Coordinates of C-alpha atoms in Angstrom, one line a residue:
M95 CA 3.8 31.7 -62.9
Y96 CA 1.6 33.5 -65.5
Q97 CA 1.4 33.7 -69.2
N98 CA 0.3 36.5 -71.4
S99 CA -1.9 36.2 -74.4
C100 CA 1.1 35.8 -76.7
G101 CA 2.3 32.7 -74.9
V102 CA 5.2 34.5 -73.1
A103 CA 5.8 32.7 -69.9
A104 CA 7.1 34.7 -66.9
A105 CA 8.0 33.5 -63.5
S106 CA 8.3 35.7 -60.5
A107 CA 12.0 34.7 -60.3
G108 CA 12.5 36.1 -63.8
G109 CA 15.6 35.9 -65.8
C110 CA 17.0 37.5 -68.9
V111 CA 17.2 35.4 -72.0
E112 CA 20.0 36.2 -74.5
I113 CA 19.0 33.8 -77.3
D114 CA 15.6 32.5 -78.4
R115 CA 16.4 28.8 -79.2
E116 CA 12.9 28.4 -80.8
C117 CA 14.2 30.0 -83.9
Q118 CA 16.2 26.9 -84.6
N119 CA 12.8 25.2 -85.6
L120 CA 13.1 27.3 -88.7
I121 CA 15.8 25.0 -89.9
S122 CA 15.6 21.3 -90.7
K123 CA 18.0 18.9 -88.9
E124 CA 19.7 17.3 -91.9
S125 CA 23.4 16.6 -91.6
Q126 CA 25.8 19.3 -92.6
V127 CA 28.0 18.9 -95.7
P128 CA 31.8 19.5 -94.9
A129 CA 32.7 23.2 -95.0
I130 CA 35.4 22.7 -97.6
E131 CA 33.6 21.8 -100.8
H132 CA 34.6 22.8 -104.3
D133 CA 32.4 20.7 -106.6
Y134 CA 28.9 22.0 -106.4
S135 CA 27.7 20.4 -109.7
G136 CA 25.6 17.9 -107.8
F137 CA 23.8 20.4 -105.6
D138 CA 20.1 21.3 -106.1
I139 CA 19.3 25.0 -106.2
V140 CA 18.3 25.1 -102.5
K141 CA 21.5 23.6 -101.3
A142 CA 23.5 25.8 -103.7
T143 CA 21.8 28.8 -102.3
Q144 CA 22.6 27.8 -98.8
Y145 CA 26.2 27.3 -99.5
G146 CA 26.6 30.4 -101.5
A147 CA 27.5 28.5 -104.7
F148 CA 26.6 31.4 -107.0
S149 CA 27.8 29.9 -110.2
R150 CA 25.6 26.7 -109.6
V151 CA 22.6 29.0 -108.7
K152 CA 23.1 31.1 -111.8
E153 CA 23.3 28.0 -113.9
L154 CA 20.1 26.5 -112.6
I155 CA 18.1 29.8 -112.8
E156 CA 19.3 30.4 -116.4
A157 CA 18.3 26.8 -117.1
G158 CA 14.7 27.8 -116.4
Y159 CA 14.2 27.3 -112.6
N160 CA 11.5 29.7 -111.3
V161 CA 13.1 32.1 -108.7
N162 CA 9.8 32.2 -106.8
E163 CA 9.4 28.4 -106.6
R164 CA 8.5 27.3 -103.1
D165 CA 9.4 24.1 -101.4
S166 CA 7.0 21.9 -99.4
E167 CA 7.1 24.3 -96.5
T168 CA 6.3 27.3 -98.8
V169 CA 9.9 28.6 -98.3
T170 CA 11.4 30.5 -101.2
L171 CA 15.0 30.6 -102.4
L172 CA 15.2 34.2 -101.1
H173 CA 14.4 33.0 -97.6
W174 CA 17.4 30.6 -97.8
A175 CA 19.7 33.2 -99.2
A176 CA 18.6 35.7 -96.5
I177 CA 19.0 33.4 -93.5
N178 CA 22.6 32.5 -94.7
N179 CA 23.5 36.1 -95.6
R180 CA 24.3 35.2 -99.3
K181 CA 24.4 38.8 -100.5
E182 CA 25.4 38.2 -104.0
I183 CA 22.8 35.5 -104.5
M184 CA 20.1 37.7 -102.9
A185 CA 20.8 40.5 -105.3
F186 CA 20.7 38.0 -108.2
F187 CA 17.3 36.6 -107.1
I188 CA 15.8 40.1 -106.6
D189 CA 17.1 41.1 -110.0
K190 CA 15.4 38.0 -111.5
G191 CA 12.1 39.1 -110.0
A192 CA 12.1 37.3 -106.5
E193 CA 9.2 38.4 -104.3
V194 CA 10.9 40.3 -101.3
D195 CA 7.9 40.0 -99.0
A196 CA 7.1 36.3 -99.8
V197 CA 5.6 34.6 -96.7
G198 CA 6.8 31.0 -96.0
G199 CA 7.9 28.5 -93.4
E200 CA 6.3 27.3 -90.2
L201 CA 6.1 30.9 -88.8
N202 CA 4.8 32.5 -92.0
A203 CA 7.8 34.8 -92.1
T204 CA 9.3 36.9 -94.8
P205 CA 12.9 36.7 -95.9
L206 CA 13.4 39.9 -93.8
H207 CA 12.2 38.1 -90.7
W208 CA 14.7 35.3 -91.3
A209 CA 17.6 37.6 -91.8
T210 CA 16.6 39.6 -88.8
R211 CA 16.5 36.5 -86.5
Q212 CA 20.1 35.8 -87.5
G213 CA 21.3 39.4 -87.3
H214 CA 22.5 39.6 -90.9
L215 CA 22.6 43.4 -91.4
E216 CA 23.9 43.2 -95.0
A217 CA 21.0 41.0 -96.0
I218 CA 18.6 43.3 -94.3
V219 CA 20.0 46.3 -96.1
I220 CA 19.6 44.6 -99.5
L221 CA 16.0 43.6 -98.7
M222 CA 15.0 47.0 -97.4
N223 CA 16.5 48.8 -100.4
S224 CA 14.5 46.4 -102.6
G225 CA 11.3 47.4 -101.0
A226 CA 10.9 44.8 -98.2
D227 CA 8.2 45.8 -95.6
P228 CA 9.7 45.6 -92.0
T229 CA 6.3 46.1 -90.4
L230 CA 4.8 42.8 -91.6
R231 CA 4.1 40.3 -88.7
D232 CA 4.9 36.6 -88.7
A233 CA 2.7 33.9 -87.3
E234 CA 3.8 34.8 -83.7
G235 CA 2.6 38.4 -84.3
C236 CA 6.1 39.9 -84.4
S237 CA 7.5 42.4 -86.9
C238 CA 11.2 42.7 -87.6
I239 CA 11.9 45.4 -85.0
H240 CA 10.4 43.1 -82.3
L241 CA 12.6 40.2 -83.5
A242 CA 15.7 42.3 -83.5
S243 CA 15.0 43.5 -80.0
Q244 CA 14.3 40.0 -78.7
F245 CA 17.7 38.8 -80.0
G246 CA 19.6 41.9 -78.9
H247 CA 20.6 43.0 -82.5
T248 CA 21.1 46.6 -81.6
A249 CA 22.4 47.7 -85.0
L250 CA 19.3 46.2 -86.7
V251 CA 17.0 48.0 -84.3
A252 CA 18.8 51.2 -85.0
Y253 CA 18.6 50.6 -88.8
F254 CA 14.9 49.8 -88.7
I255 CA 14.0 53.0 -86.9
A256 CA 16.3 55.1 -89.1
R257 CA 14.4 53.7 -92.1
G258 CA 11.1 54.9 -90.7
V259 CA 9.8 52.1 -88.4
S260 CA 8.2 53.5 -85.3
P261 CA 10.0 52.6 -82.1
D262 CA 6.6 52.2 -80.5
L263 CA 5.3 49.7 -83.1
V264 CA 3.3 47.0 -81.3
D265 CA 3.1 43.3 -82.0
R266 CA 0.0 41.2 -81.9
C267 CA 0.0 41.2 -78.1
G268 CA 0.6 45.0 -77.8
M269 CA 4.2 44.6 -76.9
T270 CA 6.7 47.1 -78.1
A271 CA 10.4 46.6 -79.1
L272 CA 11.3 48.2 -75.7
M273 CA 9.3 45.7 -73.8
W274 CA 10.9 42.8 -75.7
S275 CA 14.3 44.2 -75.1
C276 CA 13.7 44.6 -71.3
W277 CA 12.4 41.1 -71.1
K278 CA 14.9 39.2 -73.3
V279 CA 18.2 41.2 -73.2
C280 CA 20.3 41.7 -70.2
N281 CA 22.7 44.0 -71.8
L282 CA 22.3 47.8 -71.8
D283 CA 21.6 47.8 -75.6
P284 CA 19.3 47.9 -77.4
T285 CA 17.2 49.2 -74.5
R286 CA 19.3 52.4 -74.2
L287 CA 19.1 52.9 -78.0
L288 CA 15.4 52.6 -78.1
I289 CA 14.9 55.2 -75.3
T290 CA 17.4 57.5 -77.1
L291 CA 15.4 57.2 -80.3
G292 CA 12.2 58.1 -78.6
A293 CA 10.5 54.9 -77.5
S294 CA 7.9 55.4 -74.9
P295 CA 8.6 53.6 -71.6
N296 CA 5.0 54.0 -70.4
L297 CA 3.0 52.2 -73.2
T298 CA 1.1 49.1 -72.0
D299 CA 0.6 45.7 -73.7
H300 CA -2.8 43.9 -73.6
Q301 CA -2.1 42.7 -70.1
G302 CA -1.4 46.3 -68.8
N303 CA 2.3 45.7 -68.5
T304 CA 4.8 48.5 -69.3
A305 CA 8.4 47.9 -70.2
L306 CA 9.3 48.4 -66.6
H307 CA 7.0 45.6 -65.6
W308 CA 8.8 43.3 -68.0
A309 CA 12.2 44.5 -66.8
I310 CA 11.3 43.7 -63.2
L311 CA 9.9 40.2 -64.2
A312 CA 13.2 39.5 -65.8
R313 CA 15.2 41.0 -63.0
N314 CA 17.0 43.0 -65.6
T315 CA 19.1 45.4 -63.5
S316 CA 20.4 47.5 -66.3
A317 CA 17.0 47.9 -67.9
I318 CA 15.3 48.7 -64.6
T319 CA 17.9 51.4 -63.8
L320 CA 17.8 52.9 -67.3
L321 CA 14.0 53.1 -67.4
I322 CA 13.7 54.7 -64.0
I323 CA 16.6 57.0 -64.0
Q324 CA 16.9 58.0 -67.7
G325 CA 13.6 57.0 -69.1
N326 CA 11.4 58.5 -66.3
A327 CA 9.2 55.4 -66.3
N328 CA 5.9 55.5 -64.4
L329 CA 6.3 53.6 -61.2
N330 CA 2.6 53.6 -60.5
S331 CA 1.2 52.1 -63.7
T332 CA -1.1 49.2 -62.8
N333 CA -1.4 46.1 -64.9
R334 CA -4.4 43.7 -65.0
R335 CA -3.0 41.8 -62.0
G336 CA -3.2 45.0 -59.9
E337 CA 0.7 45.2 -59.8
T338 CA 2.6 48.4 -60.1
P339 CA 6.4 48.5 -60.7
L340 CA 6.6 50.3 -57.3
S341 CA 4.9 47.5 -55.5
M342 CA 6.9 44.9 -57.4
L343 CA 10.2 46.6 -56.5
Q344 CA 9.2 47.4 -52.9
S345 CA 9.4 43.9 -51.7
Q346 CA 12.8 43.5 -53.4
I347 CA 14.7 46.4 -51.8
G348 CA 18.1 45.0 -50.7
S349 CA 18.2 42.4 -53.5
V350 CA 21.5 42.4 -55.5
W351 CA 19.6 43.1 -58.7
V352 CA 17.9 46.3 -57.3
G353 CA 20.6 49.0 -57.6
A354 CA 21.3 51.9 -55.1
K355 CA 19.8 54.5 -57.5
V356 CA 16.6 52.5 -58.0
T357 CA 16.3 51.9 -54.3
E358 CA 16.6 55.7 -53.6
K359 CA 13.9 56.4 -56.3
I360 CA 11.6 53.8 -54.7
R361 CA 12.0 55.3 -51.3
E362 CA 11.3 58.7 -52.6
N363 CA 8.0 57.5 -54.1
L364 CA 7.0 55.7 -51.0
N365 CA 7.6 58.8 -48.9
V366 CA 5.3 60.9 -51.0
S367 CA 2.2 59.5 -49.4
R368 CA 3.6 59.8 -45.9
S369 CA 3.2 62.9 -43.7
R370 CA 5.9 65.4 -44.7
T371 CA 7.8 66.5 -41.6
F372 CA 10.1 69.4 -41.5
L373 CA 13.1 67.1 -41.7
F374 CA 11.6 65.3 -44.6
R375 CA 11.1 68.5 -46.5
I376 CA 14.7 69.5 -45.9
T377 CA 16.1 66.2 -47.2
K378 CA 13.9 66.2 -50.3
D379 CA 14.1 69.9 -51.3
K380 CA 16.4 69.7 -54.3
R381 CA 17.3 73.5 -54.2
L382 CA 18.1 73.3 -50.5
K383 CA 20.2 70.2 -51.0
W384 CA 22.1 71.9 -53.8
W385 CA 23.0 74.9 -51.6
C386 CA 23.9 72.6 -48.7
M387 CA 26.3 70.8 -51.1
V388 CA 27.8 74.2 -52.1
G389 CA 28.2 75.4 -48.6
T390 CA 29.4 72.2 -46.9
P391 CA 33.0 72.5 -48.0
F392 CA 33.2 76.2 -47.1
L393 CA 31.8 75.3 -43.6
A394 CA 34.0 72.2 -43.1
F395 CA 37.2 74.1 -44.0
Y396 CA 36.3 76.9 -41.6
L397 CA 35.4 74.6 -38.7
A398 CA 38.6 72.5 -39.2
G399 CA 40.6 75.7 -39.1
T400 CA 38.8 77.0 -36.1
I401 CA 39.2 73.7 -34.1
L402 CA 42.9 73.8 -34.9
S403 CA 43.1 77.4 -33.7
T404 CA 41.8 76.7 -30.3
S405 CA 44.1 76.3 -27.2
L406 CA 42.7 72.9 -26.5
L407 CA 45.0 69.8 -26.0
I408 CA 46.0 68.2 -29.3
I409 CA 44.2 65.0 -28.4
I410 CA 41.0 66.9 -28.0
K411 CA 41.5 68.7 -31.2
F412 CA 42.0 65.4 -33.0
F413 CA 38.8 64.0 -31.3
L414 CA 36.8 67.1 -32.5
L415 CA 38.1 66.8 -36.0
V416 CA 37.1 63.1 -36.1
C417 CA 33.6 64.1 -34.8
L418 CA 33.5 66.8 -37.6
Y419 CA 34.2 64.1 -40.2
V420 CA 31.6 61.7 -38.9
V421 CA 28.9 64.3 -38.8
L422 CA 29.7 65.5 -42.3
H423 CA 29.9 62.0 -43.6
Y424 CA 26.5 60.9 -42.3
A425 CA 24.9 64.3 -43.2
G426 CA 26.2 63.8 -46.7
Q427 CA 24.6 60.3 -46.9
I428 CA 21.2 61.8 -45.9
L429 CA 21.2 65.0 -48.0
Y430 CA 23.3 64.1 -51.2
D431 CA 22.7 61.7 -54.0
D432 CA 25.2 60.7 -56.6
R433 CA 24.5 63.7 -58.8
L434 CA 25.3 66.1 -56.0
M435 CA 28.3 64.1 -54.8
A436 CA 29.8 64.6 -58.3
L437 CA 29.9 68.3 -57.5
L438 CA 31.9 67.8 -54.3
P439 CA 35.4 68.1 -55.8
I440 CA 34.7 71.5 -57.6
N441 CA 33.1 72.8 -54.4
V442 CA 36.1 71.7 -52.3
Y443 CA 38.3 73.7 -54.8
L444 CA 36.2 76.8 -54.7
A445 CA 36.0 76.7 -50.9
T446 CA 39.8 76.3 -50.5
K447 CA 40.4 79.1 -52.9
A448 CA 37.9 81.4 -51.2
W449 CA 39.6 80.9 -47.8
M450 CA 42.9 81.5 -49.4
Y451 CA 41.6 84.9 -50.7
F452 CA 40.3 85.6 -47.1
T453 CA 43.7 84.8 -45.6
W454 CA 45.6 86.9 -48.1
F455 CA 43.4 90.0 -47.7
I456 CA 43.0 89.8 -43.9
Y457 CA 46.4 88.4 -42.8
I458 CA 49.0 88.7 -45.5
M459 CA 48.3 91.8 -47.5
P460 CA 49.5 94.4 -44.9
Y461 CA 52.9 92.6 -44.8
V462 CA 53.8 92.4 -48.5
S463 CA 54.5 95.1 -51.0
V464 CA 52.1 96.8 -53.4
I465 CA 53.8 95.1 -56.3
T466 CA 53.4 91.7 -54.6
N467 CA 49.7 92.3 -54.1
A468 CA 49.3 93.5 -57.7
I469 CA 51.0 90.4 -59.0
F470 CA 48.8 88.1 -56.7
L471 CA 45.6 89.8 -58.0
S472 CA 46.6 89.8 -61.6
T473 CA 47.7 86.1 -61.6
S474 CA 44.6 85.3 -59.7
G475 CA 42.4 87.0 -62.4
I476 CA 44.2 85.0 -65.1
L477 CA 43.5 81.8 -63.0
W478 CA 39.8 82.6 -62.9
Y479 CA 39.7 83.1 -66.7
F480 CA 41.3 79.7 -67.3
F481 CA 39.1 78.0 -64.6
L482 CA 35.9 79.4 -66.1
K483 CA 37.0 78.4 -69.7
S484 CA 37.8 74.9 -68.4
W485 CA 34.6 74.7 -66.3
L486 CA 32.0 76.3 -68.5
G487 CA 33.6 76.0 -71.9
D488 CA 32.8 73.5 -74.6
P489 CA 35.3 70.6 -74.4
G490 CA 34.6 69.6 -77.9
I491 CA 31.1 67.9 -77.6
I492 CA 30.1 66.3 -80.9
A493 CA 26.7 67.7 -81.6
T494 CA 24.0 65.8 -83.3
S495 CA 20.3 65.7 -84.1
Q496 CA 17.7 63.0 -84.7
H497 CA 17.9 63.6 -88.4
L498 CA 21.7 63.3 -88.3
R499 CA 21.5 60.2 -86.2
F500 CA 19.2 58.4 -88.7
R501 CA 21.4 59.4 -91.6
T502 CA 24.5 58.2 -89.8
I503 CA 22.9 54.9 -88.9
I504 CA 21.8 54.3 -92.5
E505 CA 25.2 55.2 -93.9
L506 CA 27.1 52.9 -91.4
A507 CA 24.6 50.1 -91.9
E508 CA 25.2 50.1 -95.7
K509 CA 28.9 49.6 -95.0
G510 CA 28.2 46.4 -93.2
P511 CA 28.5 45.3 -89.5
S512 CA 31.9 46.8 -89.2
G513 CA 30.2 50.2 -89.5
F514 CA 28.8 49.7 -86.0
E515 CA 32.0 48.9 -84.2
P516 CA 32.9 51.4 -81.5
T517 CA 35.6 52.6 -83.9
N518 CA 32.9 54.2 -86.0
F519 CA 29.7 54.4 -83.9
C520 CA 28.8 55.4 -80.3
S521 CA 25.9 53.3 -79.2
A522 CA 25.0 55.9 -76.5
C523 CA 25.0 59.1 -78.6
L524 CA 24.2 57.3 -81.9
I525 CA 26.8 59.2 -83.9
R526 CA 29.7 58.4 -86.0
R527 CA 32.8 58.6 -83.8
P528 CA 35.6 60.9 -84.9
L529 CA 39.2 59.8 -84.4
R530 CA 40.5 60.2 -80.9
S531 CA 37.0 60.9 -79.5
K532 CA 35.5 59.0 -76.6
H533 CA 32.1 58.9 -74.8
C534 CA 32.1 60.3 -71.3
S535 CA 29.8 58.4 -69.1
V536 CA 29.6 61.3 -66.6
C537 CA 28.7 64.0 -69.1
N538 CA 26.9 61.5 -71.4
H539 CA 28.5 63.1 -74.4
C540 CA 31.1 62.1 -77.0
V541 CA 34.0 64.5 -76.8
A542 CA 36.5 65.2 -79.6
K543 CA 40.2 64.5 -78.7
F544 CA 39.0 63.3 -75.3
D545 CA 41.7 63.6 -72.5
H546 CA 39.8 62.9 -69.3
H547 CA 36.9 64.0 -67.2
C548 CA 38.1 66.3 -64.5
P549 CA 35.9 66.4 -61.3
W550 CA 37.8 69.5 -60.1
V551 CA 36.3 71.6 -63.0
A552 CA 33.2 69.4 -63.3
N553 CA 33.7 69.1 -67.1
C554 CA 35.5 67.0 -69.7
I555 CA 38.9 68.0 -70.9
G556 CA 39.0 67.7 -74.7
M557 CA 40.0 69.4 -77.9
K558 CA 38.5 72.8 -77.2
N559 CA 39.4 73.4 -73.6
H560 CA 42.6 71.3 -73.0
K561 CA 45.0 74.3 -73.3
Y562 CA 42.8 76.3 -70.9
F563 CA 43.0 73.4 -68.4
I564 CA 46.9 73.5 -68.7
G565 CA 46.6 77.2 -68.0
F566 CA 44.4 76.6 -65.0
L567 CA 46.8 74.1 -63.5
S568 CA 49.8 76.4 -64.1
Y569 CA 48.2 79.5 -62.5
L570 CA 46.8 77.4 -59.6
V571 CA 50.4 76.3 -58.7
I572 CA 51.5 80.0 -59.0
M573 CA 48.7 81.2 -56.7
C574 CA 49.5 78.4 -54.1
V575 CA 53.2 79.3 -54.1
Q576 CA 52.4 83.0 -53.8
L577 CA 50.2 82.4 -50.8
I578 CA 53.0 80.3 -49.1
L579 CA 55.6 83.0 -49.7
G580 CA 53.1 85.6 -48.4
A581 CA 52.6 83.5 -45.3
V582 CA 56.3 83.4 -44.7
K583 CA 56.4 87.2 -44.9
F584 CA 53.5 87.3 -42.4
W585 CA 55.3 85.0 -39.9
Q586 CA 58.5 87.0 -40.2
N587 CA 56.8 90.2 -39.3
Q588 CA 55.1 88.7 -36.1
P589 CA 57.5 89.2 -33.2
E590 CA 55.7 86.5 -31.1
C591 CA 56.3 84.0 -34.0
N592 CA 60.1 84.1 -33.7
V593 CA 60.4 82.9 -37.3
T594 CA 63.2 84.7 -39.2
G595 CA 63.9 82.0 -41.6
L596 CA 64.2 78.2 -41.9
S597 CA 65.6 77.0 -38.6
S598 CA 68.2 74.2 -38.6
N599 CA 65.5 72.2 -36.8
L600 CA 62.5 71.9 -39.1
L601 CA 60.3 70.7 -36.2
D602 CA 61.0 73.8 -34.2
T603 CA 60.2 76.0 -37.1
L604 CA 56.8 74.2 -37.8
T605 CA 56.0 74.4 -34.0
A606 CA 56.7 78.1 -34.0
I607 CA 54.5 78.7 -37.1
G608 CA 51.6 76.7 -35.6
Q609 CA 51.8 78.6 -32.3
C610 CA 52.0 82.0 -34.0
D611 CA 48.8 81.8 -36.0
T612 CA 47.2 78.4 -36.5
W613 CA 44.7 79.7 -39.2
V614 CA 47.5 80.9 -41.5
A615 CA 49.3 77.7 -40.9
W616 CA 46.2 75.7 -41.8
V617 CA 45.6 77.6 -45.0
S618 CA 49.3 77.4 -45.9
A619 CA 49.3 73.7 -45.4
N620 CA 46.4 73.3 -47.8
A621 CA 48.2 75.6 -50.3
L622 CA 51.3 73.4 -50.0
F623 CA 49.3 70.2 -50.5
H624 CA 47.5 71.5 -53.5
S625 CA 50.7 73.0 -55.0
I626 CA 52.3 69.5 -54.8
W627 CA 49.6 67.4 -56.4
V628 CA 48.7 70.0 -59.0
S629 CA 52.4 70.3 -60.0
M630 CA 52.6 66.6 -60.4
L631 CA 49.4 66.6 -62.6
L632 CA 50.8 69.5 -64.7
V633 CA 54.1 67.8 -65.3
C634 CA 52.3 64.6 -66.3
Q635 CA 50.0 66.5 -68.7
L636 CA 53.0 68.4 -70.2
Y637 CA 54.9 65.2 -70.7
Q638 CA 52.0 63.5 -72.4
I639 CA 51.4 66.4 -74.7
T640 CA 55.1 67.2 -75.5
C641 CA 57.0 64.0 -75.5
L642 CA 54.3 61.3 -76.1
G643 CA 51.8 63.2 -78.4
M644 CA 49.0 61.4 -76.5
T645 CA 45.9 62.3 -74.4
T646 CA 45.5 60.8 -71.0
N647 CA 42.8 58.4 -72.3
E648 CA 45.2 57.2 -75.1
R649 CA 48.1 56.7 -72.7
M650 CA 46.0 54.7 -70.3
N651 CA 44.2 52.7 -73.0
R652 CA 46.7 52.4 -75.8
G653 CA 46.4 48.7 -75.7
R654 CA 42.8 49.0 -77.0
Y655 CA 43.7 51.1 -80.0
S656 CA 45.1 49.5 -83.1
H657 CA 46.9 52.5 -84.4
F658 CA 49.0 52.4 -81.3
L659 CA 49.6 48.7 -81.4
S660 CA 50.7 48.8 -85.0
N661 CA 53.1 51.6 -84.1
H662 CA 54.7 49.7 -81.2
G663 CA 52.8 51.6 -78.6
K664 CA 54.0 55.0 -79.9
S665 CA 51.6 57.8 -80.9
P666 CA 51.1 58.1 -84.6
F667 CA 50.0 61.7 -83.9
S668 CA 53.4 62.8 -82.4
K669 CA 55.5 65.1 -84.5
G670 CA 58.3 65.7 -82.0
P671 CA 58.4 67.7 -78.8
L672 CA 58.6 71.2 -80.3
M673 CA 56.0 70.6 -82.9
N674 CA 53.7 68.8 -80.3
I675 CA 53.7 71.8 -77.9
A676 CA 53.5 74.3 -80.7
E677 CA 50.6 72.5 -82.3
F678 CA 48.9 72.1 -78.9
L679 CA 49.2 75.8 -78.1
G680 CA 48.3 76.8 -81.7
C681 CA 51.3 79.0 -82.1
T682 CA 53.8 79.3 -85.0
C683 CA 56.7 80.9 -83.0
F684 CA 56.9 83.9 -85.4
G685 CA 56.5 81.6 -88.5
F686 CA 59.2 79.1 -87.4
F687 CA 56.6 76.4 -87.2
K688 CA 53.9 75.7 -89.8
K689 CA 50.5 75.9 -88.1
E690 CA 48.5 72.7 -88.9
E691 CA 45.1 72.7 -87.3
Q692 CA 43.4 69.3 -87.2
D693 CA 39.7 69.4 -86.8
W694 CA 39.2 66.4 -84.5
L695 CA 35.4 67.0 -84.7
T696 CA 35.3 65.8 -88.3
S697 CA 38.3 63.5 -88.6
Y698 CA 37.2 59.9 -89.3
D699 CA 40.3 58.4 -91.0
L700 CA 40.5 55.0 -89.3
E701 CA 42.7 52.2 -90.5
K702 CA 41.3 49.5 -88.5
S703 CA 39.0 48.9 -85.5
I704 CA 40.1 50.9 -82.5
E705 CA 38.3 49.0 -79.8
R706 CA 38.1 45.3 -79.6
Q707 CA 34.5 44.7 -78.9
P708 CA 32.1 45.6 -81.6
L709 CA 28.5 46.7 -81.1
I710 CA 27.3 43.9 -83.2
R711 CA 29.5 40.9 -84.2
H712 CA 29.4 39.6 -87.7
K713 CA 27.6 36.3 -87.4
D714 CA 28.9 33.5 -89.5
N715 CA 26.2 31.1 -88.1
Y716 CA 25.0 30.0 -91.6
Q717 CA 22.2 27.4 -91.5
Y718 CA 23.0 24.5 -93.8
V719 CA 20.5 21.9 -94.8

């Protein structure tokens, strides 16, 4: 157990604290008056302020009560109005000359401090617009951004930074808002928000602790992962006790609160000081690992086909295939991290397609007509066009800048807490969310008219590339079917195959095909498999677009969206099958349909909250005396 100079106690066991109960000392313990009260004529001005009895407050002020009069604890009326979020009364007091930065109470805090502790965004907006200084410190040495971080008021942290408060502002003990967030708040926000807005993870407090030190002391898994993976926090920063984050984490490898990504990063740093063997250099060379990931599916496909093509017994072939899988599985665990594993599906697709080309040109081309070859090559070229547009094209990423983020935060804050609901605000990108958009956790972007993230093209599917994705699926099915038909031509022209058509006995036909040329059979089996599941995906996509007027995300999560619930589960965007498909494809059918292009990048018309959980809840925890 140790204690820093600010009196913050930290045990080695750690633990995140969601709410600082010491703030309750700001309020006296007198009994509460019943909530339903209509006659305020007997209230003094403090009680009238606390209960929001504006008419009584106005009556007493106009009768001569000094708006800056302090009670026995030097607390002003504006303090009580701020802590209870009495917006109308606050505006009235300020209009009557109330001192916005008046210091009072046990903690020598300003009204802005009091409102911040309770998370009252509306009160903070009023005070800031009236000139309140958010950088003033209370008796504990904390400014408002530190209090907002301690209590997990993410929207307040965003608003203070947008209004010019430095994210690296330190309190009396040298602690930043990021340090407080890592120590006090288990949730991802506001830690993620602070890093996004430029907070440094490597500043140290007066004890030499960084934000990562505090996150480890609190066993704050989300903060530790975020600081190391996204924030590039220094693992070797030494505090006054001689501890580094690396040494603190090293002894905790295997604990439930130390994630897999963090464990991998720790082992990477520990291996830096060790002798670098040839095997170590191979496993740590990022470029080599990338090329291994690209080449593995190509090699695996070829080796599997080669094993099947041998004249060995079936049981031996099966054994060799199992061995191949085991070797690839464990090699993948050694060589590939999560980032590289995310590239596996697209590499599998490219490898399968490459071997299909090889099979067509080497085995099938001599046995089909020139026209058939021309059709195969032309459709294949179109497939490549749609694939590249789906893979490398912009799906509809909602671009932003730091200036735009600040402007958005201020605009939404002045609308009240509802402005920071996920309906309106993405806490990861810090942008105003257009209708039908969604944040992709894989790409870490908000995408307009988000459909899904497709691992087979390693990209999101959204407003700008959805129709190319449909084209990709369609022509992929066509290519697979063409290869299967070409393989049938190949088998029919091989005398030793004895395959002139579909036999009445399917098993005999498949046996003859396998004995004729196992490689062609292997590639054809892959083409058949891909044609089946891609056809199913294509049909599902077309059904959603044409009949439902929904994206995949909307169909799967319609229960989370109010505009679907209020429409009995139906899409309010559907205009009928013909209009839906025409609008999706952007065609007018020679003027038969009127082309209406909706810019989903800038459509913000929301009736109600889409998602149920807001970024910040409106707190009705008024403090009565």
